[in-house]
Amino acid sequence: MIIRRKPELTDNDVTDYNLYRQRRKFIQSGFALAAGAMLPLGFDSAVAAGVKFNDLKESPFSTDEELTSLEAITSYNNFYEFGLDKESPAKLSRDFKTRPWEISVNGECHSPMTIGIEDILSEFPMEERIYRLRCVEAWSMVIPWVGFPLAALLKKVEPTMDAKYVEFTTLVDPEQMPGQRRGLFGYVLDWPYREGLRLDEAMNPLTLLSTGLYGEQLPNQNGAPIRLVVPWKYGFKSIKSIVSITLKREQPLNTWQAQASNEYGFYANVNPEVDHPRWSQARERRVGEFLKRPTLPFNGYAEQVASLYNGMDPKKLY
Ligand SMILES: Nc1nc2c(c(=O)[nH]1)N[C@H]1C(S)=C(S)[C@@H](COP(=O)(O)O)O[C@H]1N2
Ligand SMILES: [Mo]
């Protein structure tokens, strides 16, 4: 499959995308004929050029908040394999090869498998889900992800009774990922980047494996060809460019926890009341906005996920 490079979009295109979404909602609400009659000719062709995924299901879990611009989502990134600042990933991941790509799903399961990205794209119906992403650094974005529930993939491998956790790892390839070359940035994580979820968190319908955003395949800097999105947790849990998913008996150690266990824990649920040791988590800056806004418990997803943590020490859940 040919991967097109992301065309440069303007503010105008973002507006178009918002219109495109509104129109699709309208059509789905049963007014297709009326909508067809009312919309100006040429509207479709004005936006369709940038849309790679067809037949996207729209998700009931989406927020209707205003989208962060594609420009911001693809130029302000955390992806340490491609550099330590926010601008480097877009530049240094430009030639990153995401085809062929395989993910191994293994560990405590009855039917382990290795599946290629093309099979993932054709086997799992893709949805558009508009989620907030909240970074521990106190900024946030609203991103129209394309993806499918992680639960659908995990069910395929049939977890055993002993599977209690899921571990994810990112590709290791220092040739392609300059951040993995010792010494180049003077600061190196213990690669591969690793993340973990409890099995019930992984099976929660909000937990998404994402293969795209803004209707197109994922840009490299956002974790192509496939990354995790766990909207009620800090952004570092949403691991990019995944090559393996392992069902485990024991709680896995994630990269940031291993790096600085005084600052990062396993659960990393967004909690405005528990400060990061070096700064407050009470407020956040939506990228593109000037004034900060209050941060919501569980990033606004408390209704769906707070019950996963009943009876647990809330201080442990940051
Ligand atoms: N492999 C890998 N995944 C990663 C990271 C990383 O450095 N490497 N950074 C994390 C952090 S801290 C955040 S906030 C999100 C950012 O995702 P975005 O660039 O798509 O906004 O990716 C997460 N996933
Ligand atoms: Mo982050």
mmCIF file of C-alpha atoms and ligand atoms in Angstrom:
data_model
loop_
_atom_site.group_PDB
_atom_site.id
_atom_site.type_symbol
_atom_site.label_atom_id
_atom_site.label_comp_id
_atom_site.label_asym_id
_atom_site.label_seq_id
_atom_site.Cartn_x
_atom_site.Cartn_y
_atom_site.Cartn_z
ATOM 1 C CA MET A 1 0.000 0.000 0.000
ATOM 2 C CA ILE A 2 1.215 3.472 -0.797
ATOM 3 C CA ILE A 3 1.393 5.886 2.085
ATOM 4 C CA ARG A 4 0.783 9.428 1.090
ATOM 5 C CA ARG A 5 2.531 12.179 2.916
ATOM 6 C CA LYS A 6 0.248 14.482 4.835
ATOM 7 C CA PRO A 7 -0.611 17.488 2.693
ATOM 8 C CA GLU A 8 -0.239 20.850 4.354
ATOM 9 C CA LEU A 9 -3.605 21.981 5.572
ATOM 10 C CA THR A 10 -4.748 25.448 6.395
ATOM 11 C CA ASP A 11 -7.259 26.700 8.935
ATOM 12 C CA ASN A 12 -9.727 26.682 6.132
ATOM 13 C CA ASP A 13 -9.379 22.924 5.645
ATOM 14 C CA VAL A 14 -9.977 22.366 9.320
ATOM 15 C CA THR A 15 -13.233 24.246 9.061
ATOM 16 C CA ASP A 16 -14.103 22.061 6.120
ATOM 17 C CA TYR A 17 -13.456 18.971 8.163
ATOM 18 C CA ASN A 18 -15.792 20.233 10.879
ATOM 19 C CA LEU A 19 -18.449 20.845 8.232
ATOM 20 C CA TYR A 20 -17.870 17.403 6.771
ATOM 21 C CA ARG A 21 -18.478 15.856 10.184
ATOM 22 C CA GLN A 22 -21.640 17.866 10.737
ATOM 23 C CA ARG A 23 -22.934 16.804 7.390
ATOM 24 C CA ARG A 24 -22.250 13.157 8.100
ATOM 25 C CA LYS A 25 -24.118 13.410 11.410
ATOM 26 C CA PHE A 26 -26.977 15.003 9.553
ATOM 27 C CA ILE A 27 -27.069 12.232 6.988
ATOM 28 C CA GLN A 28 -26.965 9.583 9.685
ATOM 29 C CA SER A 29 -29.900 11.185 11.403
ATOM 30 C CA GLY A 30 -32.064 10.222 8.447
ATOM 31 C CA PHE A 31 -32.150 13.415 6.414
ATOM 32 C CA ALA A 32 -29.837 12.215 3.672
ATOM 33 C CA LEU A 33 -32.061 13.339 0.827
ATOM 34 C CA ALA A 34 -32.670 16.738 2.305
ATOM 35 C CA ALA A 35 -28.966 17.160 3.022
ATOM 36 C CA GLY A 36 -28.060 16.184 -0.522
ATOM 37 C CA ALA A 37 -30.494 18.725 -1.830
ATOM 38 C CA MET A 38 -29.331 21.487 0.445
ATOM 39 C CA LEU A 39 -25.560 21.298 0.258
ATOM 40 C CA PRO A 40 -23.814 23.281 -2.428
ATOM 41 C CA LEU A 41 -22.349 21.330 -5.310
ATOM 42 C CA GLY A 42 -18.658 20.652 -5.052
ATOM 43 C CA PHE A 43 -18.692 20.476 -1.293
ATOM 44 C CA ASP A 44 -17.599 16.850 -1.243
ATOM 45 C CA SER A 45 -14.702 17.296 -3.588
ATOM 46 C CA ALA A 46 -13.467 20.209 -1.508
ATOM 47 C CA VAL A 47 -12.865 17.940 1.468
ATOM 48 C CA ALA A 48 -12.681 14.393 0.124
ATOM 49 C CA ALA A 49 -9.157 14.772 -1.210
ATOM 50 C CA GLY A 50 -7.738 14.496 2.289
ATOM 51 C CA VAL A 51 -9.891 11.571 3.404
ATOM 52 C CA LYS A 52 -8.374 8.162 3.222
ATOM 53 C CA PHE A 53 -10.734 6.028 5.282
ATOM 54 C CA ASN A 54 -14.169 5.400 3.813
ATOM 55 C CA ASP A 55 -17.187 4.094 5.665
ATOM 56 C CA LEU A 56 -15.998 5.281 9.049
ATOM 57 C CA LYS A 57 -18.481 4.491 11.781
ATOM 58 C CA GLU A 58 -19.136 7.504 13.956
ATOM 59 C CA SER A 59 -18.727 6.705 17.635
ATOM 60 C CA PRO A 60 -21.247 7.489 20.371
ATOM 61 C CA PHE A 61 -18.231 8.018 22.648
ATOM 62 C CA SER A 62 -17.073 11.113 20.773
ATOM 63 C CA THR A 63 -16.888 14.497 22.443
ATOM 64 C CA ASP A 64 -18.425 17.347 20.468
ATOM 65 C CA GLU A 65 -15.809 19.850 21.581
ATOM 66 C CA GLU A 66 -14.025 21.840 18.928
ATOM 67 C CA LEU A 67 -11.213 19.932 17.214
ATOM 68 C CA THR A 68 -7.591 20.899 17.602
ATOM 69 C CA SER A 69 -6.226 21.799 14.170
ATOM 70 C CA LEU A 70 -4.505 19.099 12.124
ATOM 71 C CA GLU A 71 -1.543 21.429 11.937
ATOM 72 C CA ALA A 72 -1.167 21.454 15.742
ATOM 73 C CA ILE A 73 -1.840 17.728 16.138
ATOM 74 C CA THR A 74 0.907 16.881 13.652
ATOM 75 C CA SER A 75 3.541 19.448 14.617
ATOM 76 C CA TYR A 76 3.457 19.420 18.437
ATOM 77 C CA ASN A 77 4.306 15.873 19.487
ATOM 78 C CA ASN A 78 5.912 13.753 22.168
ATOM 79 C CA PHE A 79 7.720 10.826 20.547
ATOM 80 C CA TYR A 80 11.134 10.441 22.152
ATOM 81 C CA GLU A 81 12.284 7.914 19.574
ATOM 82 C CA PHE A 82 12.352 10.920 17.222
ATOM 83 C CA GLY A 83 13.709 13.594 19.528
ATOM 84 C CA LEU A 84 13.091 15.302 22.835
ATOM 85 C CA ASP A 85 11.332 18.500 21.794
ATOM 86 C CA LYS A 86 7.850 18.919 20.376
ATOM 87 C CA GLU A 87 8.961 19.880 16.861
ATOM 88 C CA SER A 88 11.472 17.079 16.182
ATOM 89 C CA PRO A 89 9.107 14.104 15.719
ATOM 90 C CA ALA A 90 7.425 15.670 12.674
ATOM 91 C CA LYS A 91 10.786 16.337 11.044
ATOM 92 C CA LEU A 92 12.796 13.284 12.073
ATOM 93 C CA SER A 93 10.050 10.691 11.439
ATOM 94 C CA ARG A 94 9.433 11.768 7.850
ATOM 95 C CA ASP A 95 11.101 8.708 6.302
ATOM 96 C CA PHE A 96 10.076 6.225 8.985
ATOM 97 C CA LYS A 97 8.977 2.991 7.262
ATOM 98 C CA THR A 98 5.640 1.680 8.470
ATOM 99 C CA ARG A 99 5.214 -0.987 5.772
ATOM 100 C CA PRO A 100 5.521 -3.912 6.060
ATOM 101 C CA TRP A 101 4.522 -3.906 9.736
ATOM 102 C CA GLU A 102 3.543 -6.761 11.999
ATOM 103 C CA ILE A 103 2.201 -6.875 15.524
ATOM 104 C CA SER A 104 2.692 -9.933 17.672
ATOM 105 C CA VAL A 105 -0.120 -10.602 20.152
ATOM 106 C CA ASN A 106 1.126 -13.170 22.644
ATOM 107 C CA GLY A 107 1.567 -14.256 26.269
ATOM 108 C CA GLU A 108 -1.277 -15.565 28.444
ATOM 109 C CA CYS A 109 -3.701 -16.455 25.650
ATOM 110 C CA HIS A 110 -4.957 -19.549 23.855
ATOM 111 C CA SER A 111 -4.444 -18.342 20.280
ATOM 112 C CA PRO A 112 -1.392 -16.077 19.995
ATOM 113 C CA MET A 113 -0.975 -14.499 16.581
ATOM 114 C CA THR A 114 1.093 -12.216 14.447
ATOM 115 C CA ILE A 115 -0.972 -9.895 12.305
ATOM 116 C CA GLY A 116 0.087 -7.469 9.589
ATOM 117 C CA ILE A 117 -1.152 -3.899 9.511
ATOM 118 C CA GLU A 118 -3.027 -4.419 6.233
ATOM 119 C CA ASP A 119 -4.984 -7.297 7.784
ATOM 120 C CA ILE A 120 -5.768 -5.146 10.797
ATOM 121 C CA LEU A 121 -7.054 -2.415 8.506
ATOM 122 C CA SER A 122 -9.271 -4.813 6.574
ATOM 123 C CA GLU A 123 -10.466 -7.055 9.422
ATOM 124 C CA PHE A 124 -11.516 -4.503 12.000
ATOM 125 C CA PRO A 125 -14.212 -1.953 11.148
ATOM 126 C CA MET A 126 -12.706 1.484 11.750
ATOM 127 C CA GLU A 127 -14.546 4.161 13.699
ATOM 128 C CA GLU A 128 -14.028 7.849 14.089
ATOM 129 C CA ARG A 129 -13.782 8.759 17.758
ATOM 130 C CA ILE A 130 -13.186 12.279 18.928
ATOM 131 C CA TYR A 131 -11.273 12.074 22.194
ATOM 132 C CA ARG A 132 -9.386 14.496 24.368
ATOM 133 C CA LEU A 133 -5.710 13.715 24.867
ATOM 134 C CA ARG A 134 -4.286 15.194 28.070
ATOM 135 C CA CYS A 135 -0.531 15.281 28.489
ATOM 136 C CA VAL A 136 0.986 15.240 31.970
ATOM 137 C CA GLU A 137 2.754 18.461 30.899
ATOM 138 C CA ALA A 138 -0.622 20.244 31.308
ATOM 139 C CA TRP A 139 -1.622 20.708 27.677
ATOM 140 C CA SER A 140 -4.434 18.940 25.870
ATOM 141 C CA MET A 141 -5.873 18.433 22.408
ATOM 142 C CA VAL A 142 -9.136 17.197 20.878
ATOM 143 C CA ILE A 143 -8.331 14.665 18.179
ATOM 144 C CA PRO A 144 -10.609 12.882 15.703
ATOM 145 C CA TRP A 145 -8.983 9.461 15.913
ATOM 146 C CA VAL A 146 -9.648 6.613 13.515
ATOM 147 C CA GLY A 147 -9.459 3.230 15.184
ATOM 148 C CA PHE A 148 -11.159 0.208 16.700
ATOM 149 C CA PRO A 149 -11.553 -1.095 20.255
ATOM 150 C CA LEU A 150 -8.479 -2.904 21.586
ATOM 151 C CA ALA A 151 -10.950 -5.415 23.072
ATOM 152 C CA ALA A 152 -11.772 -6.686 19.561
ATOM 153 C CA LEU A 153 -8.139 -7.675 18.975
ATOM 154 C CA LEU A 154 -7.677 -9.152 22.459
ATOM 155 C CA LYS A 155 -10.803 -11.314 22.102
ATOM 156 C CA LYS A 156 -9.291 -12.886 18.968
ATOM 157 C CA VAL A 157 -6.367 -14.332 20.915
ATOM 158 C CA GLU A 158 -8.571 -15.614 23.761
ATOM 159 C CA PRO A 159 -6.860 -14.497 26.985
ATOM 160 C CA THR A 160 -6.414 -17.266 29.582
ATOM 161 C CA MET A 161 -7.765 -17.044 33.134
ATOM 162 C CA ASP A 162 -4.278 -15.983 34.233
ATOM 163 C CA ALA A 163 -4.160 -12.892 32.018
ATOM 164 C CA LYS A 164 -4.466 -9.893 34.336
ATOM 165 C CA TYR A 165 -2.465 -7.199 32.513
ATOM 166 C CA VAL A 166 -1.491 -6.207 28.994
ATOM 167 C CA GLU A 167 1.959 -4.949 28.018
ATOM 168 C CA PHE A 168 2.653 -2.969 24.846
ATOM 169 C CA THR A 169 6.013 -2.276 23.222
ATOM 170 C CA THR A 170 7.147 0.120 20.520
ATOM 171 C CA LEU A 171 9.530 -0.792 17.714
ATOM 172 C CA VAL A 172 13.273 -0.705 18.420
ATOM 173 C CA ASP A 173 15.171 0.463 15.348
ATOM 174 C CA PRO A 174 18.017 2.885 16.079
ATOM 175 C CA GLU A 175 18.768 3.149 12.354
ATOM 176 C CA GLN A 176 15.384 4.751 11.807
ATOM 177 C CA MET A 177 14.781 6.196 15.263
ATOM 178 C CA PRO A 178 17.530 8.659 16.096
ATOM 179 C CA GLY A 179 16.319 9.019 19.683
ATOM 180 C CA GLN A 180 17.314 5.404 20.269
ATOM 181 C CA ARG A 181 20.930 6.035 19.294
ATOM 182 C CA ARG A 182 22.883 6.250 22.490
ATOM 183 C CA GLY A 183 24.291 9.661 23.155
ATOM 184 C CA LEU A 184 22.757 11.541 20.276
ATOM 185 C CA PHE A 185 20.331 13.468 22.453
ATOM 186 C CA GLY A 186 22.384 13.067 25.603
ATOM 187 C CA TYR A 187 19.356 11.563 27.333
ATOM 188 C CA VAL A 188 18.058 8.135 26.523
ATOM 189 C CA LEU A 189 15.147 6.115 27.802
ATOM 190 C CA ASP A 190 15.472 2.389 28.328
ATOM 191 C CA TRP A 191 14.142 1.253 24.944
ATOM 192 C CA PRO A 192 11.807 -0.139 23.823
ATOM 193 C CA TYR A 193 9.161 2.288 25.043
ATOM 194 C CA ARG A 194 6.773 0.123 27.054
ATOM 195 C CA GLU A 195 3.312 0.626 28.486
ATOM 196 C CA GLY A 196 0.807 -1.430 30.416
ATOM 197 C CA LEU A 197 -2.872 -1.617 31.267
ATOM 198 C CA ARG A 198 -4.877 -3.802 33.605
ATOM 199 C CA LEU A 199 -6.913 -6.279 31.538
ATOM 200 C CA ASP A 200 -10.236 -4.635 32.417
ATOM 201 C CA GLU A 201 -8.854 -1.228 31.378
ATOM 202 C CA ALA A 202 -7.650 -2.771 28.122
ATOM 203 C CA MET A 203 -11.073 -4.337 27.494
ATOM 204 C CA ASN A 204 -12.970 -1.129 28.269
ATOM 205 C CA PRO A 205 -14.852 0.052 25.178
ATOM 206 C CA LEU A 206 -13.154 3.479 25.373
ATOM 207 C CA THR A 207 -9.696 1.954 24.842
ATOM 208 C CA LEU A 208 -8.780 2.351 21.216
ATOM 209 C CA LEU A 209 -6.122 1.061 18.864
ATOM 210 C CA SER A 210 -5.730 3.953 16.477
ATOM 211 C CA THR A 211 -4.668 3.709 12.847
ATOM 212 C CA GLY A 212 -5.522 7.219 11.734
ATOM 213 C CA LEU A 213 -6.681 10.722 12.500
ATOM 214 C CA TYR A 214 -8.593 13.404 10.649
ATOM 215 C CA GLY A 215 -9.931 10.660 8.363
ATOM 216 C CA GLU A 216 -6.494 9.608 7.119
ATOM 217 C CA GLN A 217 -3.885 7.086 8.080
ATOM 218 C CA LEU A 218 -1.763 8.102 11.072
ATOM 219 C CA PRO A 219 1.056 10.516 10.382
ATOM 220 C CA ASN A 220 4.384 9.004 11.499
ATOM 221 C CA GLN A 221 4.850 11.523 14.303
ATOM 222 C CA ASN A 222 1.525 10.474 15.834
ATOM 223 C CA GLY A 223 2.527 6.813 16.068
ATOM 224 C CA ALA A 224 2.058 5.193 12.659
ATOM 225 C CA PRO A 225 1.010 2.660 11.725
ATOM 226 C CA ILE A 226 -0.835 1.842 14.952
ATOM 227 C CA ARG A 227 -0.901 3.300 18.461
ATOM 228 C CA LEU A 228 -2.909 3.088 21.636
ATOM 229 C CA VAL A 229 -5.356 5.771 22.805
ATOM 230 C CA VAL A 230 -6.576 5.604 26.414
ATOM 231 C CA PRO A 231 -8.510 8.843 26.792
ATOM 232 C CA TRP A 232 -8.903 8.904 30.600
ATOM 233 C CA LYS A 233 -5.164 8.534 31.220
ATOM 234 C CA TYR A 234 -2.204 10.874 30.744
ATOM 235 C CA GLY A 235 -0.859 10.913 27.211
ATOM 236 C CA PHE A 236 2.254 8.874 27.971
ATOM 237 C CA LYS A 237 0.054 5.755 28.322
ATOM 238 C CA SER A 238 -0.954 6.116 24.652
ATOM 239 C CA ILE A 239 2.047 4.247 23.259
ATOM 240 C CA LYS A 240 2.963 4.720 19.595
ATOM 241 C CA SER A 241 4.170 2.474 16.752
ATOM 242 C CA ILE A 242 3.303 -0.758 18.566
ATOM 243 C CA VAL A 243 4.993 -4.050 17.594
ATOM 244 C CA SER A 244 3.888 -6.311 20.420
ATOM 245 C CA ILE A 245 0.989 -6.796 22.796
ATOM 246 C CA THR A 246 1.566 -9.315 25.573
ATOM 247 C CA LEU A 247 -0.977 -10.680 28.031
ATOM 248 C CA LYS A 248 0.597 -11.045 31.467
ATOM 249 C CA ARG A 249 -0.025 -12.358 34.972
ATOM 250 C CA GLU A 250 2.004 -9.621 36.646
ATOM 251 C CA GLN A 251 1.735 -5.861 36.406
ATOM 252 C CA PRO A 252 4.257 -4.678 33.805
ATOM 253 C CA LEU A 253 6.582 -1.741 34.414
ATOM 254 C CA ASN A 254 6.030 1.143 32.000
ATOM 255 C CA THR A 255 8.805 3.306 30.588
ATOM 256 C CA TRP A 256 8.148 6.479 32.573
ATOM 257 C CA GLN A 257 7.572 4.576 35.790
ATOM 258 C CA ALA A 258 10.913 2.825 35.287
ATOM 259 C CA GLN A 259 12.568 6.146 34.479
ATOM 260 C CA ALA A 260 11.162 8.205 37.366
ATOM 261 C CA SER A 261 8.957 6.225 39.742
ATOM 262 C CA ASN A 262 8.632 9.276 42.004
ATOM 263 C CA GLU A 263 6.880 11.155 39.182
ATOM 264 C CA TYR A 264 4.945 8.508 37.261
ATOM 265 C CA GLY A 265 2.890 5.523 38.315
ATOM 266 C CA PHE A 266 1.273 2.562 36.635
ATOM 267 C CA TYR A 267 -2.287 3.851 36.478
ATOM 268 C CA ALA A 268 -1.664 7.452 35.416
ATOM 269 C CA ASN A 269 -5.351 8.398 35.436
ATOM 270 C CA VAL A 270 -5.912 12.086 34.830
ATOM 271 C CA ASN A 271 -6.490 13.546 38.286
ATOM 272 C CA PRO A 272 -6.716 17.325 38.765
ATOM 273 C CA GLU A 273 -6.341 16.883 42.525
ATOM 274 C CA VAL A 274 -3.041 15.034 42.543
ATOM 275 C CA ASP A 275 -0.159 17.267 41.536
ATOM 276 C CA HIS A 276 2.765 16.046 39.530
ATOM 277 C CA PRO A 277 5.772 16.519 41.885
ATOM 278 C CA ARG A 278 6.946 19.461 39.793
ATOM 279 C CA TRP A 279 3.675 21.123 38.776
ATOM 280 C CA SER A 280 -0.075 21.251 39.315
ATOM 281 C CA GLN A 281 -2.513 19.083 37.368
ATOM 282 C CA ALA A 282 -5.518 21.270 38.210
ATOM 283 C CA ARG A 283 -5.626 23.123 34.895
ATOM 284 C CA GLU A 284 -4.622 22.561 31.304
ATOM 285 C CA ARG A 285 -3.999 24.564 28.165
ATOM 286 C CA ARG A 286 -5.918 23.350 25.146
ATOM 287 C CA VAL A 287 -3.364 23.684 22.358
ATOM 288 C CA GLY A 288 -4.371 26.699 20.265
ATOM 289 C CA GLU A 289 -6.171 28.445 23.125
ATOM 290 C CA PHE A 290 -4.813 31.184 25.353
ATOM 291 C CA LEU A 291 -6.601 30.769 28.675
ATOM 292 C CA LYS A 292 -6.197 27.619 30.723
ATOM 293 C CA ARG A 293 -9.236 25.553 31.593
ATOM 294 C CA PRO A 294 -9.900 23.290 34.589
ATOM 295 C CA THR A 295 -8.850 19.674 34.134
ATOM 296 C CA LEU A 296 -11.635 17.137 34.598
ATOM 297 C CA PRO A 297 -11.299 13.959 36.672
ATOM 298 C CA PHE A 298 -10.468 11.062 34.373
ATOM 299 C CA ASN A 299 -10.114 13.677 31.630
ATOM 300 C CA GLY A 300 -13.918 13.927 31.476
ATOM 301 C CA TYR A 301 -14.514 10.167 31.182
ATOM 302 C CA ALA A 302 -15.324 9.518 34.872
ATOM 303 C CA GLU A 303 -18.832 8.318 34.156
ATOM 304 C CA GLN A 304 -17.516 5.488 31.985
ATOM 305 C CA VAL A 305 -14.404 4.466 33.929
ATOM 306 C CA ALA A 306 -14.402 5.660 37.564
ATOM 307 C CA SER A 307 -15.990 2.379 38.677
ATOM 308 C CA LEU A 308 -12.933 0.453 37.447
ATOM 309 C CA TYR A 309 -11.117 1.833 40.489
ATOM 310 C CA ASN A 310 -13.714 1.328 43.223
ATOM 311 C CA GLY A 311 -12.104 0.557 46.545
ATOM 312 C CA MET A 312 -8.599 1.493 45.441
ATOM 313 C CA ASP A 313 -6.421 4.134 47.115
ATOM 314 C CA PRO A 314 -7.010 7.221 44.934
ATOM 315 C CA LYS A 315 -3.424 8.401 45.472
ATOM 316 C CA LYS A 316 -2.200 5.280 43.696
ATOM 317 C CA LEU A 317 -4.204 6.052 40.601
ATOM 318 C CA TYR A 318 -2.311 9.078 39.367
HETATM 319 N N1 LIG B 1 6.651 5.110 21.658
HETATM 320 C C1 LIG B 1 6.289 6.249 22.240
HETATM 321 N N2 LIG B 1 4.981 6.494 22.478
HETATM 322 C C2 LIG B 1 4.593 7.656 23.063
HETATM 323 C C3 LIG B 1 5.546 8.620 23.469
HETATM 324 C C4 LIG B 1 6.926 8.355 23.191
HETATM 325 O O1 LIG B 1 7.830 9.152 23.491
HETATM 326 N N3 LIG B 1 7.245 7.178 22.565
HETATM 327 N N4 LIG B 1 5.121 9.807 24.083
HETATM 328 C C5 LIG B 1 3.821 9.741 24.794
HETATM 329 C C6 LIG B 1 3.352 11.046 25.280
HETATM 330 S S1 LIG B 1 4.174 11.695 26.623
HETATM 331 C C7 LIG B 1 2.247 11.675 24.747
HETATM 332 S S2 LIG B 1 1.619 13.094 25.454
HETATM 333 C C8 LIG B 1 1.579 11.140 23.532
HETATM 334 C C9 LIG B 1 1.517 12.233 22.478
HETATM 335 O O2 LIG B 1 0.798 11.798 21.356
HETATM 336 P P1 LIG B 1 0.632 12.784 20.077
HETATM 337 O O3 LIG B 1 2.018 13.210 19.677
HETATM 338 O O4 LIG B 1 -0.053 11.978 19.027
HETATM 339 O O5 LIG B 1 -0.173 13.944 20.548
HETATM 340 O O6 LIG B 1 2.261 10.013 22.992
HETATM 341 C C10 LIG B 1 2.743 9.075 23.944
HETATM 342 N N5 LIG B 1 3.247 7.888 23.276
HETATM 343 MO MO MO B 2 2.718 13.276 27.522
#
